[in-house]
């Protein structure tokens, strides 16, 4: 079947599902009820068609994902902050609120995204190069020709180790379970099955359009880039890793987009490492998590129409089978 076009992410005790310009966050509240919030998000790409062109749209899609991701994480966390004892705002917090007013949330969002991007580039782009250059300086048999290969090995090691280590955190463990529920819901629909707890439970928790796969592809493409693009100048090497980030992100996005919409064997083979990595970043969810995922999907996506449009007969609310033709 064709790609449903929906995607999402796990949040604190819940799931966000996005379909076009609409997204929903479903959260299992402390009282065990499911709260669903539906919002619209208009990407900058909808206002400027040039930004939606292939290899350019990847960068802006990534920024959109960060913005929506932080908004939904903040929303889901708010249910659990209410359970904690209220703390008097500090003098600095009061000053910020007074000076920025309604703009405070936007400023915090911008700062959070900026810090996240800077941290990611420093840890996964700059630090591996620093390690490789340091090894070249102190180990006689390592030359400039070896630096890109060593940098690539260090980069992959740090990335996989980081994902693996955070998986031991209790909150992240549950988030990975919700991540699995998100994938299983999408796979359930895209394999032509009706969206029910039983059908979702039996679906795969691995999906080729996953953000984990995107990040891995970014790592791989960056390694290939810098094995081909070389410079003896230390400053130039670091600048290249900064300047080419949008290019690498754009190419990676196009690959993930293609992988999620084709059954081509070569693309499928190239997608395998990302699916293997999802063995760490996704876990089997329980039924209560699956119910949250279903609630998020149904708030933004008409899965019955999708199945019907793809020739799958769907049972209606009174138990009758609707003709798909």
PDB file of C-alpha atoms in Angstrom:
ATOM      1  CA  UNK A   1       0.000   0.000   0.000  1.00  0.00           C
ATOM      2  CA  UNK A   2       1.061   3.603  -0.495  1.00  0.00           C
ATOM      3  CA  UNK A   3       2.500   5.606   2.386  1.00  0.00           C
ATOM      4  CA  UNK A   4      -0.143   7.061   4.698  1.00  0.00           C
ATOM      5  CA  UNK A   5       1.900  10.252   5.062  1.00  0.00           C
ATOM      6  CA  UNK A   6       1.372  10.394   8.817  1.00  0.00           C
ATOM      7  CA  UNK A   7       4.247  10.499  11.265  1.00  0.00           C
ATOM      8  CA  UNK A   8       4.843  11.277  14.866  1.00  0.00           C
ATOM      9  CA  UNK A   9       6.965  10.950  17.939  1.00  0.00           C
ATOM     10  CA  UNK A  10       6.756   9.684  21.480  1.00  0.00           C
ATOM     11  CA  UNK A  11       6.328  12.237  24.263  1.00  0.00           C
ATOM     12  CA  UNK A  12       6.100  11.917  28.042  1.00  0.00           C
ATOM     13  CA  UNK A  13       3.457   9.219  28.650  1.00  0.00           C
ATOM     14  CA  UNK A  14       1.982   9.814  25.230  1.00  0.00           C
ATOM     15  CA  UNK A  15       2.285  10.167  21.496  1.00  0.00           C
ATOM     16  CA  UNK A  16       2.099  12.959  18.948  1.00  0.00           C
ATOM     17  CA  UNK A  17       0.774  12.156  15.487  1.00  0.00           C
ATOM     18  CA  UNK A  18       1.007  14.619  12.601  1.00  0.00           C
ATOM     19  CA  UNK A  19      -0.891  14.606   9.324  1.00  0.00           C
ATOM     20  CA  UNK A  20      -0.222  17.476   6.919  1.00  0.00           C
ATOM     21  CA  UNK A  21      -0.803  20.702   8.877  1.00  0.00           C
ATOM     22  CA  UNK A  22      -2.629  19.085  11.752  1.00  0.00           C
ATOM     23  CA  UNK A  23      -1.155  17.315  14.759  1.00  0.00           C
ATOM     24  CA  UNK A  24      -2.580  15.677  17.848  1.00  0.00           C
ATOM     25  CA  UNK A  25      -0.991  14.867  21.197  1.00  0.00           C
ATOM     26  CA  UNK A  26      -2.553  12.045  23.196  1.00  0.00           C
ATOM     27  CA  UNK A  27      -1.343  11.728  26.791  1.00  0.00           C
ATOM     28  CA  UNK A  28      -2.149   9.166  29.467  1.00  0.00           C
ATOM     29  CA  UNK A  29      -2.758  11.442  32.449  1.00  0.00           C
ATOM     30  CA  UNK A  30      -1.883  10.495  36.044  1.00  0.00           C
ATOM     31  CA  UNK A  31      -5.554   9.561  36.609  1.00  0.00           C
ATOM     32  CA  UNK A  32      -5.188   7.080  33.671  1.00  0.00           C
ATOM     33  CA  UNK A  33      -7.546   8.988  31.370  1.00  0.00           C
ATOM     34  CA  UNK A  34      -6.404   9.863  27.833  1.00  0.00           C
ATOM     35  CA  UNK A  35      -6.257  13.560  27.008  1.00  0.00           C
ATOM     36  CA  UNK A  36      -6.119  14.481  23.303  1.00  0.00           C
ATOM     37  CA  UNK A  37      -5.140  17.947  22.087  1.00  0.00           C
ATOM     38  CA  UNK A  38      -5.408  18.811  18.371  1.00  0.00           C
ATOM     39  CA  UNK A  39      -3.521  21.774  16.915  1.00  0.00           C
ATOM     40  CA  UNK A  40      -2.510  23.170  13.532  1.00  0.00           C
ATOM     41  CA  UNK A  41       1.061  23.929  12.558  1.00  0.00           C
ATOM     42  CA  UNK A  42       1.806  25.875   9.395  1.00  0.00           C
ATOM     43  CA  UNK A  43       5.312  25.292   8.133  1.00  0.00           C
ATOM     44  CA  UNK A  44       7.380  28.076   6.642  1.00  0.00           C
ATOM     45  CA  UNK A  45       7.462  25.899   3.505  1.00  0.00           C
ATOM     46  CA  UNK A  46       3.758  26.500   2.952  1.00  0.00           C
ATOM     47  CA  UNK A  47       4.479  30.216   2.536  1.00  0.00           C
ATOM     48  CA  UNK A  48       7.500  29.889   0.272  1.00  0.00           C
ATOM     49  CA  UNK A  49       7.369  27.187  -2.416  1.00  0.00           C
ATOM     50  CA  UNK A  50      11.125  27.401  -3.017  1.00  0.00           C
ATOM     51  CA  UNK A  51      11.738  26.031   0.477  1.00  0.00           C
ATOM     52  CA  UNK A  52       9.662  22.957  -0.389  1.00  0.00           C
ATOM     53  CA  UNK A  53      11.924  21.917  -3.264  1.00  0.00           C
ATOM     54  CA  UNK A  54      13.778  18.576  -2.991  1.00  0.00           C
ATOM     55  CA  UNK A  55      17.069  18.717  -1.051  1.00  0.00           C
ATOM     56  CA  UNK A  56      16.040  22.085   0.397  1.00  0.00           C
ATOM     57  CA  UNK A  57      12.881  20.963   2.204  1.00  0.00           C
ATOM     58  CA  UNK A  58      14.807  18.517   4.389  1.00  0.00           C
ATOM     59  CA  UNK A  59      16.371  21.283   6.492  1.00  0.00           C
ATOM     60  CA  UNK A  60      13.065  23.049   7.096  1.00  0.00           C
ATOM     61  CA  UNK A  61      11.248  19.769   7.769  1.00  0.00           C
ATOM     62  CA  UNK A  62      13.862  19.050  10.421  1.00  0.00           C
ATOM     63  CA  UNK A  63      13.296  22.469  12.023  1.00  0.00           C
ATOM     64  CA  UNK A  64       9.522  21.920  11.886  1.00  0.00           C
ATOM     65  CA  UNK A  65      10.006  18.584  13.646  1.00  0.00           C
ATOM     66  CA  UNK A  66      12.045  20.240  16.383  1.00  0.00           C
ATOM     67  CA  UNK A  67       9.463  22.991  16.919  1.00  0.00           C
ATOM     68  CA  UNK A  68       6.487  20.619  17.054  1.00  0.00           C
ATOM     69  CA  UNK A  69       8.490  18.105  19.071  1.00  0.00           C
ATOM     70  CA  UNK A  70       9.416  20.594  21.795  1.00  0.00           C
ATOM     71  CA  UNK A  71       5.872  21.991  21.909  1.00  0.00           C
ATOM     72  CA  UNK A  72       4.350  18.542  22.349  1.00  0.00           C
ATOM     73  CA  UNK A  73       6.946  17.431  24.898  1.00  0.00           C
ATOM     74  CA  UNK A  74       6.230  20.561  26.949  1.00  0.00           C
ATOM     75  CA  UNK A  75       2.487  19.901  26.705  1.00  0.00           C
ATOM     76  CA  UNK A  76       2.793  16.273  27.819  1.00  0.00           C
ATOM     77  CA  UNK A  77       5.112  17.197  30.693  1.00  0.00           C
ATOM     78  CA  UNK A  78       2.613  19.773  31.978  1.00  0.00           C
ATOM     79  CA  UNK A  79       0.279  17.002  33.212  1.00  0.00           C
ATOM     80  CA  UNK A  80       3.004  15.651  35.460  1.00  0.00           C
ATOM     81  CA  UNK A  81       4.321  18.999  36.608  1.00  0.00           C
ATOM     82  CA  UNK A  82       0.877  19.628  38.097  1.00  0.00           C
ATOM     83  CA  UNK A  83       1.432  16.640  40.361  1.00  0.00           C
ATOM     84  CA  UNK A  84       4.561  18.206  41.847  1.00  0.00           C
ATOM     85  CA  UNK A  85       4.588  20.846  44.552  1.00  0.00           C
ATOM     86  CA  UNK A  86       4.348  24.313  43.088  1.00  0.00           C
ATOM     87  CA  UNK A  87       7.550  26.317  43.356  1.00  0.00           C
ATOM     88  CA  UNK A  88       7.665  30.084  43.624  1.00  0.00           C
ATOM     89  CA  UNK A  89       9.172  31.561  40.401  1.00  0.00           C
ATOM     90  CA  UNK A  90      12.681  32.931  40.835  1.00  0.00           C
ATOM     91  CA  UNK A  91      13.464  36.632  40.469  1.00  0.00           C
ATOM     92  CA  UNK A  92      14.994  35.924  37.046  1.00  0.00           C
ATOM     93  CA  UNK A  93      11.866  34.083  35.879  1.00  0.00           C
ATOM     94  CA  UNK A  94       9.670  36.950  37.047  1.00  0.00           C
ATOM     95  CA  UNK A  95      11.916  39.437  35.232  1.00  0.00           C
ATOM     96  CA  UNK A  96      11.727  37.421  31.992  1.00  0.00           C
ATOM     97  CA  UNK A  97       7.940  37.206  32.219  1.00  0.00           C
ATOM     98  CA  UNK A  98       7.683  40.935  32.838  1.00  0.00           C
ATOM     99  CA  UNK A  99      10.003  41.883  29.964  1.00  0.00           C
ATOM    100  CA  UNK A 100       8.869  39.397  27.317  1.00  0.00           C
ATOM    101  CA  UNK A 101       5.227  38.812  28.221  1.00  0.00           C
ATOM    102  CA  UNK A 102       3.464  36.704  25.567  1.00  0.00           C
ATOM    103  CA  UNK A 103       6.715  36.336  23.611  1.00  0.00           C
ATOM    104  CA  UNK A 104       8.387  34.379  26.434  1.00  0.00           C
ATOM    105  CA  UNK A 105       7.288  30.963  25.133  1.00  0.00           C
ATOM    106  CA  UNK A 106       8.566  31.727  21.620  1.00  0.00           C
ATOM    107  CA  UNK A 107      11.905  32.941  22.974  1.00  0.00           C
ATOM    108  CA  UNK A 108      12.311  29.825  25.128  1.00  0.00           C
ATOM    109  CA  UNK A 109      11.430  27.692  22.104  1.00  0.00           C
ATOM    110  CA  UNK A 110      14.039  29.441  19.943  1.00  0.00           C
ATOM    111  CA  UNK A 111      16.748  29.151  22.601  1.00  0.00           C
ATOM    112  CA  UNK A 112      15.955  25.462  23.210  1.00  0.00           C
ATOM    113  CA  UNK A 113      16.123  24.622  19.501  1.00  0.00           C
ATOM    114  CA  UNK A 114      19.322  26.638  19.032  1.00  0.00           C
ATOM    115  CA  UNK A 115      21.014  24.917  21.977  1.00  0.00           C
ATOM    116  CA  UNK A 116      19.859  21.493  20.759  1.00  0.00           C
ATOM    117  CA  UNK A 117      21.303  22.094  17.293  1.00  0.00           C
ATOM    118  CA  UNK A 118      24.582  23.492  18.677  1.00  0.00           C
ATOM    119  CA  UNK A 119      24.941  20.548  21.068  1.00  0.00           C
ATOM    120  CA  UNK A 120      24.257  18.010  18.295  1.00  0.00           C
ATOM    121  CA  UNK A 121      26.716  19.597  15.870  1.00  0.00           C
ATOM    122  CA  UNK A 122      29.390  19.885  18.567  1.00  0.00           C
ATOM    123  CA  UNK A 123      28.980  16.298  19.791  1.00  0.00           C
ATOM    124  CA  UNK A 124      28.419  14.455  16.525  1.00  0.00           C
ATOM    125  CA  UNK A 125      30.293  16.628  13.994  1.00  0.00           C
ATOM    126  CA  UNK A 126      33.056  18.603  15.694  1.00  0.00           C
ATOM    127  CA  UNK A 127      34.108  16.334  18.567  1.00  0.00           C
ATOM    128  CA  UNK A 128      34.823  13.257  16.371  1.00  0.00           C
ATOM    129  CA  UNK A 129      37.073  15.419  14.155  1.00  0.00           C
ATOM    130  CA  UNK A 130      38.839  16.753  17.260  1.00  0.00           C
ATOM    131  CA  UNK A 131      39.484  13.169  18.448  1.00  0.00           C
ATOM    132  CA  UNK A 132      40.809  12.125  15.012  1.00  0.00           C
ATOM    133  CA  UNK A 133      43.073  15.192  14.764  1.00  0.00           C
ATOM    134  CA  UNK A 134      44.377  14.585  18.289  1.00  0.00           C
ATOM    135  CA  UNK A 135      45.188  10.965  17.471  1.00  0.00           C
ATOM    136  CA  UNK A 136      47.049  12.094  14.332  1.00  0.00           C
ATOM    137  CA  UNK A 137      49.094  14.509  16.431  1.00  0.00           C
ATOM    138  CA  UNK A 138      50.199  11.946  19.020  1.00  0.00           C
ATOM    139  CA  UNK A 139      50.248   8.630  17.147  1.00  0.00           C
ATOM    140  CA  UNK A 140      53.108   8.561  14.579  1.00  0.00           C
ATOM    141  CA  UNK A 141      51.639   6.086  12.072  1.00  0.00           C
ATOM    142  CA  UNK A 142      48.336   8.007  11.730  1.00  0.00           C
ATOM    143  CA  UNK A 143      48.442  10.510   8.863  1.00  0.00           C
ATOM    144  CA  UNK A 144      46.043  13.085   7.440  1.00  0.00           C
ATOM    145  CA  UNK A 145      44.737  10.407   5.064  1.00  0.00           C
ATOM    146  CA  UNK A 146      43.532   8.357   8.036  1.00  0.00           C
ATOM    147  CA  UNK A 147      41.665  11.227   9.737  1.00  0.00           C
ATOM    148  CA  UNK A 148      38.302  10.936   7.851  1.00  0.00           C
ATOM    149  CA  UNK A 149      38.074   7.182   8.523  1.00  0.00           C
ATOM    150  CA  UNK A 150      38.907   7.572  12.218  1.00  0.00           C
ATOM    151  CA  UNK A 151      36.472  10.475  12.475  1.00  0.00           C
ATOM    152  CA  UNK A 152      33.733   8.306  10.941  1.00  0.00           C
ATOM    153  CA  UNK A 153      34.342   5.423  13.363  1.00  0.00           C
ATOM    154  CA  UNK A 154      34.352   7.777  16.376  1.00  0.00           C
ATOM    155  CA  UNK A 155      31.190   9.506  15.116  1.00  0.00           C
ATOM    156  CA  UNK A 156      29.245   6.254  14.801  1.00  0.00           C
ATOM    157  CA  UNK A 157      30.550   5.003  18.144  1.00  0.00           C
ATOM    158  CA  UNK A 158      29.450   8.164  19.990  1.00  0.00           C
ATOM    159  CA  UNK A 159      26.037   8.191  18.287  1.00  0.00           C
ATOM    160  CA  UNK A 160      25.186   4.546  19.027  1.00  0.00           C
ATOM    161  CA  UNK A 161      26.655   4.715  22.549  1.00  0.00           C
ATOM    162  CA  UNK A 162      24.604   7.848  23.318  1.00  0.00           C
ATOM    163  CA  UNK A 163      21.352   6.211  22.187  1.00  0.00           C
ATOM    164  CA  UNK A 164      22.181   3.013  24.059  1.00  0.00           C
ATOM    165  CA  UNK A 165      23.102   4.692  27.355  1.00  0.00           C
ATOM    166  CA  UNK A 166      20.013   6.904  27.560  1.00  0.00           C
ATOM    167  CA  UNK A 167      17.858   3.803  27.001  1.00  0.00           C
ATOM    168  CA  UNK A 168      18.585   2.832  30.629  1.00  0.00           C
ATOM    169  CA  UNK A 169      16.863   5.948  31.995  1.00  0.00           C
ATOM    170  CA  UNK A 170      13.388   4.988  33.352  1.00  0.00           C
ATOM    171  CA  UNK A 171      11.541   7.806  31.527  1.00  0.00           C
ATOM    172  CA  UNK A 172      13.358   7.033  28.268  1.00  0.00           C
ATOM    173  CA  UNK A 173      12.499   3.334  28.591  1.00  0.00           C
ATOM    174  CA  UNK A 174       8.807   4.199  28.671  1.00  0.00           C
ATOM    175  CA  UNK A 175       9.279   6.730  25.863  1.00  0.00           C
ATOM    176  CA  UNK A 176      10.841   3.997  23.720  1.00  0.00           C
ATOM    177  CA  UNK A 177       7.759   1.852  24.413  1.00  0.00           C
ATOM    178  CA  UNK A 178       5.489   4.665  23.243  1.00  0.00           C
ATOM    179  CA  UNK A 179       7.813   5.058  20.233  1.00  0.00           C
ATOM    180  CA  UNK A 180       7.124   1.403  19.460  1.00  0.00           C
ATOM    181  CA  UNK A 181       3.369   2.011  19.753  1.00  0.00           C
ATOM    182  CA  UNK A 182       3.627   4.903  17.299  1.00  0.00           C
ATOM    183  CA  UNK A 183       5.387   2.743  14.702  1.00  0.00           C
ATOM    184  CA  UNK A 184       3.048  -0.190  15.220  1.00  0.00           C
ATOM    185  CA  UNK A 185      -0.005   2.016  14.615  1.00  0.00           C
ATOM    186  CA  UNK A 186       1.384   3.377  11.351  1.00  0.00           C
ATOM    187  CA  UNK A 187       2.476  -0.094  10.200  1.00  0.00           C
ATOM    188  CA  UNK A 188      -0.949  -1.489  11.094  1.00  0.00           C
ATOM    189  CA  UNK A 189      -2.649   1.006   8.774  1.00  0.00           C
ATOM    190  CA  UNK A 190      -0.062   0.817   5.989  1.00  0.00           C
ATOM    191  CA  UNK A 191      -0.273  -2.990   5.862  1.00  0.00           C
ATOM    192  CA  UNK A 192      -4.029  -2.794   5.270  1.00  0.00           C
ATOM    193  CA  UNK A 193      -5.334  -3.708   8.721  1.00  0.00           C
ATOM    194  CA  UNK A 194      -8.054  -1.958  10.680  1.00  0.00           C
ATOM    195  CA  UNK A 195      -6.828   0.133  13.601  1.00  0.00           C
ATOM    196  CA  UNK A 196      -7.560  -1.901  16.727  1.00  0.00           C
ATOM    197  CA  UNK A 197      -5.515  -2.824  19.784  1.00  0.00           C
ATOM    198  CA  UNK A 198      -5.246  -6.437  18.584  1.00  0.00           C
ATOM    199  CA  UNK A 199      -4.101  -5.499  15.069  1.00  0.00           C
ATOM    200  CA  UNK A 200      -1.645  -2.878  16.313  1.00  0.00           C
ATOM    201  CA  UNK A 201      -0.187  -5.317  18.848  1.00  0.00           C
ATOM    202  CA  UNK A 202       0.637  -7.801  16.074  1.00  0.00           C
ATOM    203  CA  UNK A 203       2.216  -5.147  13.791  1.00  0.00           C
ATOM    204  CA  UNK A 204       5.930  -4.415  13.504  1.00  0.00           C
ATOM    205  CA  UNK A 205       7.535  -1.809  15.732  1.00  0.00           C
ATOM    206  CA  UNK A 206      10.098  -0.964  13.021  1.00  0.00           C
ATOM    207  CA  UNK A 207       9.456   1.635  10.319  1.00  0.00           C
ATOM    208  CA  UNK A 208      11.694   2.981   7.530  1.00  0.00           C
ATOM    209  CA  UNK A 209      10.515   6.591   7.980  1.00  0.00           C
ATOM    210  CA  UNK A 210      11.619   6.738  11.619  1.00  0.00           C
ATOM    211  CA  UNK A 211      13.553   9.749  12.913  1.00  0.00           C
ATOM    212  CA  UNK A 212      16.161   7.360  14.322  1.00  0.00           C
ATOM    213  CA  UNK A 213      16.842   6.121  10.797  1.00  0.00           C
ATOM    214  CA  UNK A 214      17.073   9.736   9.611  1.00  0.00           C
ATOM    215  CA  UNK A 215      19.746  10.535  12.209  1.00  0.00           C
ATOM    216  CA  UNK A 216      21.713   7.409  11.298  1.00  0.00           C
ATOM    217  CA  UNK A 217      21.566   8.310   7.599  1.00  0.00           C
ATOM    218  CA  UNK A 218      22.830  11.808   8.511  1.00  0.00           C
ATOM    219  CA  UNK A 219      25.812  10.153  10.237  1.00  0.00           C
ATOM    220  CA  UNK A 220      26.550   7.860   7.286  1.00  0.00           C
ATOM    221  CA  UNK A 221      26.248  10.574   4.629  1.00  0.00           C
ATOM    222  CA  UNK A 222      28.424  12.959   6.652  1.00  0.00           C
ATOM    223  CA  UNK A 223      31.104  10.258   6.855  1.00  0.00           C
ATOM    224  CA  UNK A 224      30.981   9.729   3.071  1.00  0.00           C
ATOM    225  CA  UNK A 225      31.085  13.485   2.439  1.00  0.00           C
ATOM    226  CA  UNK A 226      34.159  14.127   4.536  1.00  0.00           C
ATOM    227  CA  UNK A 227      36.006  11.102   3.202  1.00  0.00           C
ATOM    228  CA  UNK A 228      35.726  12.770  -0.220  1.00  0.00           C
ATOM    229  CA  UNK A 229      36.023  16.441   0.768  1.00  0.00           C
ATOM    230  CA  UNK A 230      39.405  16.960   2.372  1.00  0.00           C
ATOM    231  CA  UNK A 231      41.457  19.920   3.528  1.00  0.00           C
ATOM    232  CA  UNK A 232      44.809  20.281   5.270  1.00  0.00           C
ATOM    233  CA  UNK A 233      43.675  23.444   7.025  1.00  0.00           C
ATOM    234  CA  UNK A 234      42.247  22.704  10.485  1.00  0.00           C
ATOM    235  CA  UNK A 235      39.999  25.768  10.400  1.00  0.00           C
ATOM    236  CA  UNK A 236      38.630  24.844   6.970  1.00  0.00           C
ATOM    237  CA  UNK A 237      37.843  21.303   8.100  1.00  0.00           C
ATOM    238  CA  UNK A 238      35.755  22.562  11.014  1.00  0.00           C
ATOM    239  CA  UNK A 239      34.010  25.184   8.876  1.00  0.00           C
ATOM    240  CA  UNK A 240      33.103  22.574   6.265  1.00  0.00           C
ATOM    241  CA  UNK A 241      31.447  20.421   8.914  1.00  0.00           C
ATOM    242  CA  UNK A 242      29.357  23.390   9.941  1.00  0.00           C
ATOM    243  CA  UNK A 243      28.501  24.748   6.476  1.00  0.00           C
ATOM    244  CA  UNK A 244      27.582  21.352   5.002  1.00  0.00           C
ATOM    245  CA  UNK A 245      25.135  20.381   7.757  1.00  0.00           C
ATOM    246  CA  UNK A 246      22.102  21.670   5.746  1.00  0.00           C
ATOM    247  CA  UNK A 247      23.291  19.823   2.624  1.00  0.00           C
ATOM    248  CA  UNK A 248      23.727  16.552   4.524  1.00  0.00           C
ATOM    249  CA  UNK A 249      20.342  16.966   6.217  1.00  0.00           C
ATOM    250  CA  UNK A 250      18.677  17.658   2.863  1.00  0.00           C
ATOM    251  CA  UNK A 251      20.092  14.522   1.224  1.00  0.00           C
ATOM    252  CA  UNK A 252      19.260  12.387   4.276  1.00  0.00           C
ATOM    253  CA  UNK A 253      15.666  13.622   4.288  1.00  0.00           C
ATOM    254  CA  UNK A 254      15.177  12.701   0.623  1.00  0.00           C
ATOM    255  CA  UNK A 255      16.484   9.188   1.265  1.00  0.00           C
ATOM    256  CA  UNK A 256      14.174   8.635   4.249  1.00  0.00           C
ATOM    257  CA  UNK A 257      11.247  10.022   2.250  1.00  0.00           C
ATOM    258  CA  UNK A 258      12.031   7.615  -0.589  1.00  0.00           C
ATOM    259  CA  UNK A 259      12.535   4.678   1.776  1.00  0.00           C
ATOM    260  CA  UNK A 260       9.096   5.219   3.306  1.00  0.00           C
ATOM    261  CA  UNK A 261       7.301   5.189  -0.037  1.00  0.00           C
ATOM    262  CA  UNK A 262       8.973   2.419  -2.031  1.00  0.00           C
ATOM    263  CA  UNK A 263       9.525  -1.332  -1.862  1.00  0.00           C
ATOM    264  CA  UNK A 264      12.704  -1.133  -3.949  1.00  0.00           C
ATOM    265  CA  UNK A 265      15.091  -3.863  -2.752  1.00  0.00           C
ATOM    266  CA  UNK A 266      18.202  -1.668  -2.900  1.00  0.00           C
ATOM    267  CA  UNK A 267      16.545   1.104  -0.877  1.00  0.00           C
ATOM    268  CA  UNK A 268      15.258  -1.543   1.516  1.00  0.00           C
ATOM    269  CA  UNK A 269      18.768  -2.915   1.969  1.00  0.00           C
ATOM    270  CA  UNK A 270      20.177   0.550   2.629  1.00  0.00           C
ATOM    271  CA  UNK A 271      17.408   1.088   5.209  1.00  0.00           C
ATOM    272  CA  UNK A 272      18.384  -2.014   7.202  1.00  0.00           C
ATOM    273  CA  UNK A 273      20.912  -0.303   9.547  1.00  0.00           C
ATOM    274  CA  UNK A 274      18.265   2.224  10.596  1.00  0.00           C
ATOM    275  CA  UNK A 275      15.790  -0.595  11.292  1.00  0.00           C
ATOM    276  CA  UNK A 276      18.431  -2.437  13.337  1.00  0.00           C
ATOM    277  CA  UNK A 277      19.049   0.698  15.398  1.00  0.00           C
ATOM    278  CA  UNK A 278      15.334   0.853  16.159  1.00  0.00           C
ATOM    279  CA  UNK A 279      15.851  -2.306  18.233  1.00  0.00           C
ATOM    280  CA  UNK A 280      17.300   0.130  20.794  1.00  0.00           C
ATOM    281  CA  UNK A 281      14.997   3.133  20.294  1.00  0.00           C
ATOM    282  CA  UNK A 282      11.711   1.209  20.223  1.00  0.00           C
ATOM    283  CA  UNK A 283      10.283  -1.379  22.628  1.00  0.00           C
ATOM    284  CA  UNK A 284       7.117  -3.430  22.662  1.00  0.00           C
ATOM    285  CA  UNK A 285       4.326  -1.318  24.206  1.00  0.00           C
ATOM    286  CA  UNK A 286       1.552  -2.497  26.495  1.00  0.00           C
ATOM    287  CA  UNK A 287      -2.105  -2.239  25.484  1.00  0.00           C
ATOM    288  CA  UNK A 288      -2.639   1.025  27.399  1.00  0.00           C
ATOM    289  CA  UNK A 289       0.114   2.657  25.310  1.00  0.00           C
ATOM    290  CA  UNK A 290      -1.413   1.291  22.107  1.00  0.00           C
ATOM    291  CA  UNK A 291      -4.739   2.868  23.089  1.00  0.00           C
ATOM    292  CA  UNK A 292      -2.994   6.245  23.436  1.00  0.00           C
ATOM    293  CA  UNK A 293      -1.388   5.835  19.999  1.00  0.00           C
ATOM    294  CA  UNK A 294      -4.738   4.959  18.406  1.00  0.00           C
ATOM    295  CA  UNK A 295      -6.351   8.030  19.987  1.00  0.00           C
ATOM    296  CA  UNK A 296      -3.610  10.249  18.507  1.00  0.00           C
ATOM    297  CA  UNK A 297      -3.977   8.734  15.035  1.00  0.00           C
ATOM    298  CA  UNK A 298      -7.769   8.963  14.952  1.00  0.00           C
ATOM    299  CA  UNK A 299      -7.660  12.637  15.968  1.00  0.00           C
ATOM    300  CA  UNK A 300      -5.850  13.648  12.747  1.00  0.00           C
ATOM    301  CA  UNK A 301      -6.198  10.803  10.252  1.00  0.00           C
ATOM    302  CA  UNK A 302      -9.199   9.072   8.681  1.00  0.00           C
ATOM    303  CA  UNK A 303      -7.707   5.598   8.541  1.00  0.00           C
ATOM    304  CA  UNK A 304     -10.994   4.032   7.366  1.00  0.00           C
ATOM    305  CA  UNK A 305     -11.037   6.235   4.271  1.00  0.00           C
ATOM    306  CA  UNK A 306      -7.347   5.486   3.687  1.00  0.00           C
ATOM    307  CA  UNK A 307      -7.965   1.736   3.756  1.00  0.00           C
ATOM    308  CA  UNK A 308     -11.070   2.067   1.622  1.00  0.00           C
ATOM    309  CA  UNK A 309      -9.201   4.183  -0.949  1.00  0.00           C
ATOM    310  CA  UNK A 310      -6.591   1.425  -1.118  1.00  0.00           C
ATOM    311  CA  UNK A 311      -9.160  -1.305  -1.779  1.00  0.00           C
ATOM    312  CA  UNK A 312      -9.530  -2.672   1.760  1.00  0.00           C
ATOM    313  CA  UNK A 313     -13.059  -3.360   2.999  1.00  0.00           C
ATOM    314  CA  UNK A 314     -13.643  -1.699   6.374  1.00  0.00           C
ATOM    315  CA  UNK A 315     -16.193  -2.658   9.019  1.00  0.00           C
ATOM    316  CA  UNK A 316     -18.417   0.273  10.023  1.00  0.00           C
ATOM    317  CA  UNK A 317     -19.618   1.148  13.532  1.00  0.00           C
ATOM    318  CA  UNK A 318     -22.605  -1.217  13.431  1.00  0.00           C
ATOM    319  CA  UNK A 319     -20.514  -4.167  12.332  1.00  0.00           C
ATOM    320  CA  UNK A 320     -21.335  -4.072   8.626  1.00  0.00           C
ATOM    321  CA  UNK A 321     -18.567  -4.305   6.045  1.00  0.00           C
ATOM    322  CA  UNK A 322     -18.310  -1.241   3.844  1.00  0.00           C
ATOM    323  CA  UNK A 323     -17.591  -1.873   0.175  1.00  0.00           C
ATOM    324  CA  UNK A 324     -14.126  -0.579  -0.726  1.00  0.00           C
ATOM    325  CA  UNK A 325     -15.013  -0.165  -4.394  1.00  0.00           C
TER     326      UNK A 325
END
